[in-house]
Amino acid sequence: MSDNKPLIWTERLLKSLQAGKDSPESRFMQVATCNKDGFPENRTLVFRQLDSDKGIIYAVSDLRTAKADALKANANAAICWYFTGSREQYRLNCTTTIITADDAPEDIHRAWSEMSVQGKKQFLWGVPGTVRQPAKPLKAEGDMKTAPPHFCKLAFRADSVDYLNLKGNPQYREFQTRCESEWQIRAVIP
């Protein structure tokens, strides 16, 4: 099968993730939001799950972060994801939903239980962005068996996708736009 055959972006992304499974960096995506002053802020998040049927990418976060505050004020986000091995880039415009234990307790419990011990510790160090005592090591305080109330999932529902494959000459690029439950795909000049 040709890499340039039109595919729904979720199918392409699953192939990219599978091809990059031995490269830890392939699980990191860049997510941009706008802060309260309207300035873009970009950060790296760990990909956790893809719901191919709904076109939703999931990550986890801390409700006490500026990122969560930004998404509460403006649910729009942009994801950029580059896979070095396959030389593919995905840029997604998304509408984000913050999922808490109040919304979906079983889902949050499952997400927490799938976290590594080191990942869980990050949620138990204290409030992100507060002053750190330089002489003291960070210490996880709390029960690691149960998700803390500030642990949440972020559901990024893609509304449009700009896919670029840099292999070959010419490269291949396409736009995909959500139209109700279908995706419109247009190949464009890179």
GROMACS .gro file of C-alpha atoms in nm:
model
  190
    1MET     CA    1   0.000   0.000   0.000
    2SER     CA    2   0.130   0.348  -0.086
    3ASP     CA    3   0.201   0.588   0.200
    4ASN     CA    4   0.016   0.854   0.002
    5LYS     CA    5  -0.315   0.672  -0.033
    6PRO     CA    6  -0.588   0.881   0.132
    7LEU     CA    7  -0.658   0.747   0.480
    8ILE     CA    8  -0.854   0.890   0.767
    9TRP     CA    9  -0.596   1.063   0.987
   10THR     CA   10  -0.659   0.825   1.277
   11GLU     CA   11  -0.554   0.530   1.060
   12ARG     CA   12  -0.239   0.718   0.959
   13LEU     CA   13  -0.162   0.810   1.320
   14LEU     CA   14  -0.200   0.450   1.437
   15LYS     CA   15   0.047   0.344   1.166
   16SER     CA   16   0.289   0.620   1.270
   17LEU     CA   17   0.265   0.519   1.636
   18GLN     CA   18   0.320   0.154   1.547
   19ALA     CA   19   0.621   0.237   1.328
   20GLY     CA   20   0.768   0.454   1.605
   21LYS     CA   21   0.689   0.223   1.897
   22ASP     CA   22   1.060   0.168   1.971
   23SER     CA   23   1.126   0.543   1.985
   24PRO     CA   24   1.005   0.685   2.318
   25GLU     CA   25   0.983   1.036   2.170
   26SER     CA   26   0.707   0.923   1.935
   27ARG     CA   27   0.468   0.929   2.233
   28PHE     CA   28   0.533   1.300   2.297
   29MET     CA   29   0.313   1.560   2.129
   30GLN     CA   30   0.327   1.938   2.143
   31VAL     CA   31   0.005   2.102   2.262
   32ALA     CA   32  -0.063   2.475   2.233
   33THR     CA   33  -0.331   2.670   2.416
   34CYS     CA   34  -0.392   3.042   2.466
   35ASN     CA   35  -0.340   3.195   2.809
   36LYS     CA   36  -0.574   3.451   2.969
   37ASP     CA   37  -0.389   3.732   2.789
   38GLY     CA   38  -0.438   3.564   2.451
   39PHE     CA   39  -0.076   3.456   2.408
   40PRO     CA   40  -0.005   3.103   2.283
   41GLU     CA   41   0.164   2.864   2.523
   42ASN     CA   42   0.314   2.538   2.402
   43ARG     CA   43   0.411   2.234   2.606
   44THR     CA   44   0.487   1.866   2.561
   45LEU     CA   45   0.232   1.607   2.670
   46VAL     CA   46   0.248   1.230   2.670
   47PHE     CA   47   0.002   1.060   2.437
   48ARG     CA   48  -0.210   0.811   2.633
   49GLN     CA   49  -0.488   0.688   2.405
   50LEU     CA   50  -0.660   0.734   2.069
   51ASP     CA   51  -1.031   0.678   2.012
   52SER     CA   52  -1.023   0.620   1.636
   53ASP     CA   53  -1.400   0.614   1.598
   54LYS     CA   54  -1.450   0.954   1.759
   55GLY     CA   55  -1.124   1.116   1.647
   56ILE     CA   56  -1.017   1.193   2.004
   57ILE     CA   57  -0.663   1.192   2.145
   58TYR     CA   58  -0.625   1.156   2.523
   59ALA     CA   59  -0.358   1.280   2.762
   60VAL     CA   60  -0.353   1.330   3.139
   61SER     CA   61  -0.297   1.650   3.332
   62ASP     CA   62  -0.321   1.834   3.662
   63LEU     CA   63  -0.620   2.062   3.721
   64ARG     CA   64  -0.393   2.301   3.914
   65THR     CA   65  -0.182   2.392   3.608
   66ALA     CA   66  -0.200   2.702   3.388
   67LYS     CA   67  -0.275   2.465   3.100
   68ALA     CA   68  -0.595   2.346   3.270
   69ASP     CA   69  -0.695   2.707   3.347
   70ALA     CA   70  -0.636   2.803   2.984
   71LEU     CA   71  -0.848   2.512   2.857
   72LYS     CA   72  -1.130   2.598   3.099
   73ALA     CA   73  -1.138   2.951   2.956
   74ASN     CA   74  -1.088   2.848   2.591
   75ALA     CA   75  -1.130   2.484   2.490
   76ASN     CA   76  -0.945   2.531   2.160
   77ALA     CA   77  -0.603   2.370   2.136
   78ALA     CA   78  -0.353   2.282   1.865
   79ILE     CA   79  -0.144   1.966   1.858
   80CYS     CA   80   0.174   1.922   1.657
   81TRP     CA   81   0.330   1.578   1.642
   82TYR     CA   82   0.640   1.482   1.444
   83PHE     CA   83   0.762   1.127   1.390
   84THR     CA   84   1.133   1.130   1.307
   85GLY     CA   85   1.154   0.774   1.171
   86SER     CA   86   0.871   0.807   0.920
   87ARG     CA   87   0.923   1.183   0.872
   88GLU     CA   88   0.553   1.254   0.922
   89GLN     CA   89   0.397   1.559   1.083
   90TYR     CA   90   0.043   1.594   1.214
   91ARG     CA   91  -0.104   1.932   1.303
   92LEU     CA   92  -0.447   1.914   1.460
   93ASN     CA   93  -0.692   2.184   1.561
   94CYS     CA   94  -0.895   2.047   1.849
   95THR     CA   95  -1.176   2.119   2.090
   96THR     CA   96  -1.075   2.000   2.435
   97THR     CA   97  -1.281   1.849   2.715
   98ILE     CA   98  -1.139   1.817   3.066
   99ILE     CA   99  -1.254   1.491   3.225
  100THR     CA  100  -1.245   1.468   3.606
  101ALA     CA  101  -1.335   1.199   3.859
  102ASP     CA  102  -1.669   1.380   3.905
  103ASP     CA  103  -1.742   1.328   3.533
  104ALA     CA  104  -1.613   0.973   3.484
  105PRO     CA  105  -1.477   0.808   3.800
  106GLU     CA  106  -1.406   0.469   3.638
  107ASP     CA  107  -1.225   0.632   3.346
  108ILE     CA  108  -1.008   0.839   3.580
  109HIS     CA  109  -0.935   0.534   3.798
  110ARG     CA  110  -0.828   0.337   3.489
  111ALA     CA  111  -0.606   0.621   3.363
  112TRP     CA  112  -0.442   0.654   3.706
  113SER     CA  113  -0.383   0.279   3.737
  114GLU     CA  114  -0.211   0.278   3.396
  115MET     CA  115   0.038   0.545   3.508
  116SER     CA  116   0.392   0.449   3.607
  117VAL     CA  117   0.504   0.510   3.965
  118GLN     CA  118   0.726   0.795   3.844
  119GLY     CA  119   0.434   0.946   3.652
  120LYS     CA  120   0.210   0.929   3.958
  121LYS     CA  121   0.473   1.098   4.176
  122GLN     CA  122   0.458   1.411   3.959
  123PHE     CA  123   0.097   1.462   4.068
  124LEU     CA  124   0.193   1.433   4.435
  125TRP     CA  125   0.491   1.674   4.454
  126GLY     CA  126   0.283   1.982   4.528
  127VAL     CA  127   0.114   2.256   4.327
  128PRO     CA  128   0.274   2.306   3.984
  129GLY     CA  129   0.430   2.649   3.937
  130THR     CA  130   0.476   2.722   4.306
  131VAL     CA  131   0.815   2.803   4.456
  132ARG     CA  132   1.041   2.506   4.514
  133GLN     CA  133   1.270   2.487   4.815
  134PRO     CA  134   1.618   2.460   4.659
  135ALA     CA  135   1.775   2.250   4.933
  136LYS     CA  136   1.488   2.001   4.953
  137PRO     CA  137   1.429   1.715   4.710
  138LEU     CA  138   1.077   1.682   4.574
  139LYS     CA  139   0.877   1.434   4.778
  140ALA     CA  140   0.555   1.267   4.670
  141GLU     CA  141   0.295   1.315   4.941
  142GLY     CA  142  -0.027   1.120   4.921
  143ASP     CA  143  -0.170   0.782   4.836
  144MET     CA  144  -0.044   0.650   4.504
  145LYS     CA  145  -0.322   0.391   4.486
  146THR     CA  146  -0.595   0.650   4.432
  147ALA     CA  147  -0.596   0.935   4.182
  148PRO     CA  148  -0.575   1.272   4.357
  149PRO     CA  149  -0.870   1.509   4.296
  150HIS     CA  150  -0.657   1.728   4.067
  151PHE     CA  151  -0.574   1.439   3.829
  152CYS     CA  152  -0.769   1.462   3.504
  153LYS     CA  153  -0.779   1.346   3.145
  154LEU     CA  154  -0.774   1.579   2.848
  155ALA     CA  155  -0.981   1.474   2.548
  156PHE     CA  156  -0.865   1.649   2.231
  157ARG     CA  157  -1.139   1.613   1.966
  158ALA     CA  158  -0.983   1.686   1.630
  159ASP     CA  159  -1.180   1.924   1.409
  160SER     CA  160  -0.918   1.952   1.135
  161VAL     CA  161  -0.589   1.780   1.057
  162ASP     CA  162  -0.296   1.892   0.842
  163TYR     CA  163  -0.088   1.585   0.755
  164LEU     CA  164   0.258   1.612   0.594
  165ASN     CA  165   0.484   1.327   0.484
  166LEU     CA  166   0.835   1.455   0.414
  167LYS     CA  167   0.956   1.133   0.251
  168GLY     CA  168   0.985   1.142  -0.123
  169ASN     CA  169   1.001   1.423  -0.372
  170PRO     CA  170   0.755   1.579  -0.392
  171GLN     CA  171   0.641   1.540  -0.035
  172TYR     CA  172   0.278   1.454   0.035
  173ARG     CA  173   0.037   1.679   0.225
  174GLU     CA  174  -0.335   1.668   0.288
  175PHE     CA  175  -0.599   1.852   0.487
  176GLN     CA  176  -0.872   1.663   0.664
  177THR     CA  177  -1.178   1.840   0.799
  178ARG     CA  178  -1.450   1.696   1.019
  179CYS     CA  179  -1.796   1.731   0.864
  180GLU     CA  180  -2.045   1.586   1.113
  181SER     CA  181  -1.935   1.220   1.144
  182GLU     CA  182  -1.734   1.209   0.820
  183TRP     CA  183  -1.392   1.341   0.723
  184GLN     CA  184  -1.332   1.538   0.404
  185ILE     CA  185  -0.982   1.474   0.268
  186ARG     CA  186  -0.806   1.709   0.026
  187ALA     CA  187  -0.455   1.648  -0.106
  188VAL     CA  188  -0.273   1.982  -0.135
  189ILE     CA  189   0.061   2.109  -0.257
  190PRO     CA  190   0.314   2.078   0.030
   0.00000   0.00000   0.00000
